[in-house]
C-alpha positions as a Python dict, from the first residue, in 0.01 Angstrom:
ca = {
    (1, 'X'): (0, 0, 0),
    (2, 'X'): (115, 368, -50),
    (3, 'X'): (177, 592, 277),
    (4, 'X'): (286, 949, 257),
    (5, 'X'): (570, 987, 501),
    (6, 'X'): (814, 1194, 714),
    (7, 'X'): (1134, 983, 754),
    (8, 'X'): (1347, 1294, 885),
    (9, 'X'): (1240, 1589, 1081),
    (10, 'X'): (1235, 1889, 871),
    (11, 'X'): (1265, 1690, 546),
    (12, 'X'): (989, 1688, 270),
    (13, 'X'): (751, 1420, 313),
    (14, 'X'): (756, 1097, 5),
    (15, 'X'): (556, 837, -46),
    (16, 'X'): (634, 499, 53),
    (17, 'X'): (574, 153, -30),
    (18, 'X'): (473, -51, 316),
    (19, 'X'): (312, -385, 350),
    (20, 'X'): (-77, -353, 481),
    (21, 'X'): (-75, -361, 851),
    (22, 'X'): (-256, -636, 1038),
    (23, 'X'): (-498, -494, 1263),
    (24, 'X'): (-391, -580, 1649),
    (25, 'X'): (-682, -698, 1899),
    (26, 'X'): (-923, -405, 1963),
    (27, 'X'): (-890, -250, 1639),
    (28, 'X'): (-994, -234, 1265),
    (29, 'X'): (-788, -231, 922),
    (30, 'X'): (-990, 48, 738),
    (31, 'X'): (-935, 65, 357),
    (32, 'X'): (-903, 502, 311),
    (33, 'X'): (-1106, 637, 89),
    (34, 'X'): (-1031, 984, 212),
    (35, 'X'): (-811, 1220, 436),
    (36, 'X'): (-889, 1559, 575),
    (37, 'X'): (-553, 1766, 607),
    (38, 'X'): (-506, 2003, 949),
    (39, 'X'): (-267, 2238, 994),
    (40, 'X'): (-145, 2036, 1207),
    (41, 'X'): (1, 1848, 1008),
    (42, 'X'): (235, 2106, 915),
    (43, 'X'): (366, 2150, 1265),
    (44, 'X'): (399, 1739, 1283),
    (45, 'X'): (661, 1785, 945),
    (46, 'X'): (875, 1995, 1118),
    (47, 'X'): (868, 1858, 1444),
    (48, 'X'): (630, 2124, 1600),
    (49, 'X'): (323, 1981, 1736),
    (50, 'X'): (244, 1916, 2094),
    (51, 'X'): (227, 1553, 2001),
    (52, 'X'): (544, 1346, 1843),
    (53, 'X'): (455, 1047, 1690),
    (54, 'X'): (723, 797, 1630),
    (55, 'X'): (902, 822, 1281),
    (56, 'X'): (855, 693, 1028),
    (57, 'X'): (547, 890, 1037),
    (58, 'X'): (245, 871, 839),
    (59, 'X'): (65, 1196, 809),
    (60, 'X'): (-311, 1304, 800),
    (61, 'X'): (-500, 1323, 1142),
    (62, 'X'): (-864, 1193, 1004),
    (63, 'X'): (-961, 969, 773),
    (64, 'X'): (-1252, 797, 638),
    (65, 'X'): (-1281, 478, 463),
    (66, 'X'): (-1464, 146, 469),
    (67, 'X'): (-1341, -155, 739),
    (68, 'X'): (-1185, -441, 553),
    (69, 'X'): (-1087, -659, 854),
    (70, 'X'): (-1088, -665, 1174),
    (71, 'X'): (-890, -753, 1522),
    (72, 'X'): (-867, -1043, 1775),
    (73, 'X'): (-1195, -977, 1984),
    (74, 'X'): (-1350, -728, 1749),
    (75, 'X'): (-1671, -828, 1553),
    (76, 'X'): (-1686, -951, 1250),
    (77, 'X'): (-1996, -770, 1138),
    (78, 'X'): (-1823, -438, 1084),
    (79, 'X'): (-1658, -552, 793),
    (80, 'X'): (-1802, -327, 528),
    (81, 'X'): (-1906, -87, 725),
    (82, 'X'): (-1865, 313, 643),
    (83, 'X'): (-1678, 475, 874),
    (84, 'X'): (-1439, 775, 992),
    (85, 'X'): (-1196, 819, 1223),
    (86, 'X'): (-952, 1100, 1451),
    (87, 'X'): (-635, 880, 1415),
    (88, 'X'): (-397, 1139, 1487),
    (89, 'X'): (-192, 1022, 1218),
    (90, 'X'): (-162, 778, 944),
    (91, 'X'): (-482, 885, 713),
    (92, 'X'): (-213, 1006, 398),
    (93, 'X'): (-223, 589, 318),
    (94, 'X'): (-423, 315, 161),
    (95, 'X'): (-503, 141, 473),
    (96, 'X'): (-496, 244, 876),
    (97, 'X'): (-584, 65, 1161),
    (98, 'X'): (-783, 215, 1386),
    (99, 'X'): (-916, 117, 1736),
    (100, 'X'): (-1291, 32, 1722),
    (101, 'X'): (-1345, 321, 1999),
    (102, 'X'): (-1196, 592, 1748),
    (103, 'X'): (-1425, 421, 1451),
    (104, 'X'): (-1757, 631, 1396),
    (105, 'X'): (-2067, 471, 1147),
    (106, 'X'): (-2093, 718, 868),
    (107, 'X'): (-2483, 846, 806),
    (108, 'X'): (-2613, 717, 458),
    (109, 'X'): (-2597, 1017, 286),
    (110, 'X'): (-2252, 1104, 365),
    (111, 'X'): (-1951, 1111, 126),
    (112, 'X'): (-1611, 986, 219),
    (113, 'X'): (-1501, 1340, 110),
    (114, 'X'): (-1728, 1541, 365),
    (115, 'X'): (-1648, 1248, 634),
    (116, 'X'): (-1260, 1373, 608),
    (117, 'X'): (-1377, 1672, 627),
    (118, 'X'): (-1620, 1659, 921),
    (119, 'X'): (-1444, 1550, 1248),
    (120, 'X'): (-1193, 1748, 1352),
    (121, 'X'): (-1318, 2109, 1201),
    (122, 'X'): (-1665, 2074, 1344),
    (123, 'X'): (-1604, 1870, 1643),
    (124, 'X'): (-1381, 2118, 1759),
    (125, 'X'): (-1580, 2427, 1703),
    (126, 'X'): (-1896, 2257, 1836),
    (127, 'X'): (-1732, 2140, 2182),
    (128, 'X'): (-1525, 2491, 2211),
    (129, 'X'): (-1845, 2710, 2144),
    (130, 'X'): (-2129, 2467, 2319),
    (131, 'X'): (-1919, 2296, 2603),
    (132, 'X'): (-1657, 2513, 2658),
    (133, 'X'): (-1746, 2873, 2599),
    (134, 'X'): (-2135, 2818, 2653),
    (135, 'X'): (-2223, 3028, 2383),
    (136, 'X'): (-2557, 3146, 2439),
    (137, 'X'): (-2835, 3262, 2167),
    (138, 'X'): (-2806, 3646, 2097),
    (139, 'X'): (-2438, 3651, 2197),
    (140, 'X'): (-2215, 3814, 1930),
    (141, 'X'): (-1967, 3571, 1804),
    (142, 'X'): (-1627, 3702, 1654),
    (143, 'X'): (-1459, 3421, 1452),
    (144, 'X'): (-1107, 3506, 1338),
    (145, 'X'): (-915, 3330, 1085),
    (146, 'X'): (-1337, 3247, 962),
    (147, 'X'): (-1231, 3091, 602),
    (148, 'X'): (-995, 2807, 746),
    (149, 'X'): (-1099, 2452, 801),
    (150, 'X'): (-1237, 2513, 1175),
    (151, 'X'): (-1307, 2891, 1119),
    (152, 'X'): (-1552, 2824, 902),
    (153, 'X'): (-1743, 2542, 1092),
    (154, 'X'): (-1733, 2808, 1397),
    (155, 'X'): (-1896, 3038, 1173),
    (156, 'X'): (-2148, 2765, 1069),
    (157, 'X'): (-2220, 2629, 1454),
    (158, 'X'): (-2214, 2964, 1558),
    (159, 'X'): (-2506, 3032, 1389),
    (160, 'X'): (-2656, 2694, 1451),
    (161, 'X'): (-2640, 2779, 1795),
    (162, 'X'): (-2872, 3167, 1803),
    (163, 'X'): (-2547, 3362, 1767),
    (164, 'X'): (-2473, 3697, 1566),
    (165, 'X'): (-2128, 3624, 1390),
    (166, 'X'): (-1903, 3831, 1294),
    (167, 'X'): (-1611, 3688, 1051),
    (168, 'X'): (-1292, 3780, 1042),
    (169, 'X'): (-1057, 3658, 686),
    (170, 'X'): (-819, 3797, 436),
    (171, 'X'): (-948, 3974, 108),
    (172, 'X'): (-1304, 3993, -35),
    (173, 'X'): (-1258, 3610, -180),
    (174, 'X'): (-1250, 3442, 160),
    (175, 'X'): (-1529, 3699, 322),
    (176, 'X'): (-1738, 3574, 68),
    (177, 'X'): (-1664, 3229, 180),
    (178, 'X'): (-1740, 3307, 564),
    (179, 'X'): (-2038, 3501, 443),
    (180, 'X'): (-2234, 3224, 277),
    (181, 'X'): (-2154, 2971, 565),
    (182, 'X'): (-2411, 3251, 739),
    (183, 'X'): (-2156, 3547, 905),
    (184, 'X'): (-2391, 3818, 969),
    (185, 'X'): (-2067, 4100, 954),
    (186, 'X'): (-1766, 4068, 790),
    (187, 'X'): (-1425, 4198, 849),
    (188, 'X'): (-1131, 4200, 662),
    (189, 'X'): (-843, 4094, 852),
    (190, 'X'): (-582, 4316, 641),
    (191, 'X'): (-748, 4658, 821),
    (192, 'X'): (-591, 4872, 1007),
    (193, 'X'): (-874, 4915, 1255),
    (194, 'X'): (-975, 4545, 1371),
    (195, 'X'): (-1076, 4651, 1662),
    (196, 'X'): (-1231, 4984, 1610),
    (197, 'X'): (-1465, 4772, 1364),
    (198, 'X'): (-1556, 4509, 1619),
    (199, 'X'): (-1609, 4787, 1867),
    (200, 'X'): (-1829, 4990, 1586),
    (201, 'X'): (-2039, 4685, 1581),
    (202, 'X'): (-2082, 4636, 1952),
    (203, 'X'): (-1795, 4397, 2053),
    (204, 'X'): (-1786, 4056, 2135),
    (205, 'X'): (-1896, 3843, 2370),
    (206, 'X'): (-1738, 3531, 2233),
    (207, 'X'): (-1379, 3534, 2074),
    (208, 'X'): (-1313, 3206, 1825),
    (209, 'X'): (-924, 3231, 1780),
    (210, 'X'): (-753, 2974, 1599),
    (211, 'X'): (-504, 3285, 1492),
    (212, 'X'): (-329, 3446, 1724),
    (213, 'X'): (-82, 3729, 1705),
    (214, 'X'): (-195, 4082, 1653),
    (215, 'X'): (-562, 3930, 1550),
    (216, 'X'): (-600, 3834, 1941),
    (217, 'X'): (-441, 4152, 2065),
    (218, 'X'): (-681, 4366, 1849),
    (219, 'X'): (-982, 4108, 1946),
    (220, 'X'): (-897, 4096, 2287),
    (221, 'X'): (-892, 4502, 2335),
    (222, 'X'): (-1292, 4479, 2162),
    (223, 'X'): (-1412, 4183, 2416),
    (224, 'X'): (-1753, 4285, 2607),
    (225, 'X'): (-1741, 4232, 2985),
    (226, 'X'): (-1786, 3862, 3074),
    (227, 'X'): (-1615, 3782, 2704),
    (228, 'X'): (-1498, 3461, 2659),
    (229, 'X'): (-1207, 3369, 2433),
    (230, 'X'): (-1184, 3036, 2279),
    (231, 'X'): (-774, 2977, 2222),
    (232, 'X'): (-771, 2759, 1939),
    (233, 'X'): (-401, 2752, 1758),
    (234, 'X'): (-183, 2993, 1646),
    (235, 'X'): (-182, 2974, 1272),
    (236, 'X'): (2, 3308, 1284),
    (237, 'X'): (302, 3173, 1442),
    (238, 'X'): (270, 3401, 1704),
    (239, 'X'): (197, 3275, 2061),
    (240, 'X'): (-24, 3643, 2205),
    (241, 'X'): (109, 3705, 2560),
    (242, 'X'): (-204, 3819, 2799),
    (243, 'X'): (-214, 4076, 3032),
    (244, 'X'): (-415, 3956, 3335),
    (245, 'X'): (-492, 4283, 3487),
    (246, 'X'): (-697, 4352, 3142),
    (247, 'X'): (-895, 4010, 3264),
    (248, 'X'): (-961, 4081, 3575),
    (249, 'X'): (-1081, 4464, 3523),
    (250, 'X'): (-1334, 4342, 3234),
    (251, 'X'): (-1383, 4000, 3411),
    (252, 'X'): (-1280, 3819, 3063),
    (253, 'X'): (-1196, 3433, 3036),
    (254, 'X'): (-916, 3277, 2822),
    (255, 'X'): (-1009, 2931, 2759),
    (256, 'X'): (-757, 2678, 2610),
    (257, 'X'): (-921, 2402, 2421),
    (258, 'X'): (-736, 2086, 2205),
    (259, 'X'): (-998, 1879, 2119),
    (260, 'X'): (-801, 1598, 2058),
    (261, 'X'): (-689, 1587, 2417),
    (262, 'X'): (-1023, 1503, 2537),
    (263, 'X'): (-939, 1120, 2376),
    (264, 'X'): (-767, 1052, 2667),
    (265, 'X'): (-949, 1222, 2965),
    (266, 'X'): (-1319, 1286, 2861),
    (267, 'X'): (-1364, 1111, 2535),
    (268, 'X'): (-1769, 1087, 2556),
    (269, 'X'): (-1758, 1449, 2504),
    (270, 'X'): (-1606, 1410, 2161),
    (271, 'X'): (-1831, 1114, 2143),
    (272, 'X'): (-2162, 1297, 2266),
    (273, 'X'): (-2090, 1622, 2042),
    (274, 'X'): (-1994, 1404, 1739),
    (275, 'X'): (-2322, 1254, 1782),
    (276, 'X'): (-2504, 1573, 1773),
    (277, 'X'): (-2299, 1724, 1481),
    (278, 'X'): (-2438, 1396, 1257),
    (279, 'X'): (-2774, 1449, 1347),
    (280, 'X'): (-2768, 1791, 1204),
    (281, 'X'): (-2555, 1689, 897),
    (282, 'X'): (-2819, 1447, 820),
    (283, 'X'): (-3079, 1702, 850),
    (284, 'X'): (-2893, 1941, 623),
    (285, 'X'): (-2765, 2164, 906),
    (286, 'X'): (-2455, 2154, 814),
    (287, 'X'): (-2236, 2182, 463),
    (288, 'X'): (-1874, 2080, 484),
    (289, 'X'): (-1675, 2315, 232),
    (290, 'X'): (-1398, 2130, 56),
    (291, 'X'): (-1222, 2430, -163),
    (292, 'X'): (-963, 2139, -300),
    (293, 'X'): (-945, 1725, -312),
    (294, 'X'): (-678, 1635, -456),
    (295, 'X'): (-511, 1257, -504),
    (296, 'X'): (-254, 1111, -288),
    (297, 'X'): (6, 1171, -561),
    (298, 'X'): (-53, 1540, -501),
    (299, 'X'): (-30, 1535, -155),
    (300, 'X'): (298, 1785, -85),
    (301, 'X'): (30, 2025, -302),
    (302, 'X'): (-221, 1953, -109),
    (303, 'X'): (-14, 2064, 218),
    (304, 'X'): (127, 2350, 87),
    (305, 'X'): (-226, 2507, -26),
    (306, 'X'): (-287, 2498, 360),
    (307, 'X'): (122, 2648, 451),
    (308, 'X'): (33, 2969, 182),
    (309, 'X'): (-326, 2999, 334),
    (310, 'X'): (-475, 2945, -63),
    (311, 'X'): (-732, 2696, 68),
    (312, 'X'): (-1116, 2764, 235),
    (313, 'X'): (-1253, 2529, 438),
    (314, 'X'): (-1123, 2176, 411),
    (315, 'X'): (-837, 2029, 186),
    (316, 'X'): (-884, 1630, 126),
    (317, 'X'): (-679, 1395, -21),
    (318, 'X'): (-859, 1091, -201),
    (319, 'X'): (-639, 786, -252),
    (320, 'X'): (-843, 656, -558),
}
């Protein structure tokens, strides 16, 4: 089988021929149809992600496909079932072994590309806005990086939860994508006065930030009293320093959110969230935006679209 692997940290990944793995106890072998790319894949290539799998590392945090075989102790009725899984790595390959408790059965109406684009992006935003920030109907949600993989789902989910959504993204084309996802107000992140524009719209009650850097600083200064800032990541490369005295004066809460971390200590938070999200998808309330779907042979090009921020929503790699 083929696998897109990092052999040496800092060196470009490449497609290698590998043996098809055999599932161990409690695992299934999935014939992978599609893999969703994430910013974390770029960090893993450089050894900068919070989790550091052993080398050689097959990239790809989330996958979708069909169960082809099962390991000892696993019900053979799973063979032939269509599933998605958050694996943390291994998705950019023809086959992968996945623990059964990480496999989520797909709704009949969901194709593999949508499924591969779904778990991390929608799961991150739903747990962030519902479980962590307790976003309420009528509140104002500010989404930074609003046309990106997780940002766009935050716009969608925020609207589903009854919020007024301010989308902040770079350039008219990306803002148009955010508007199509339901954003009520649009701010170009290249503007000279992001803070002023947020304030003019009444400030923000909840801020969803996968970007960091100067945008975090501008948004922080435009918070309403008792605002909640959800720290998702630092796509800008700049980890902001937070003045604690300002938190105190305005009663602001800053909330760290690492979606995958829940797998280790409260997996039910993720499974309950995904159950609700798949129901929303089946009801037509969510529509994954995939700007590019490229074959495995073009995985390097797909990752470059992420690195240069030329994609919107999700980039998916297909195996066939």
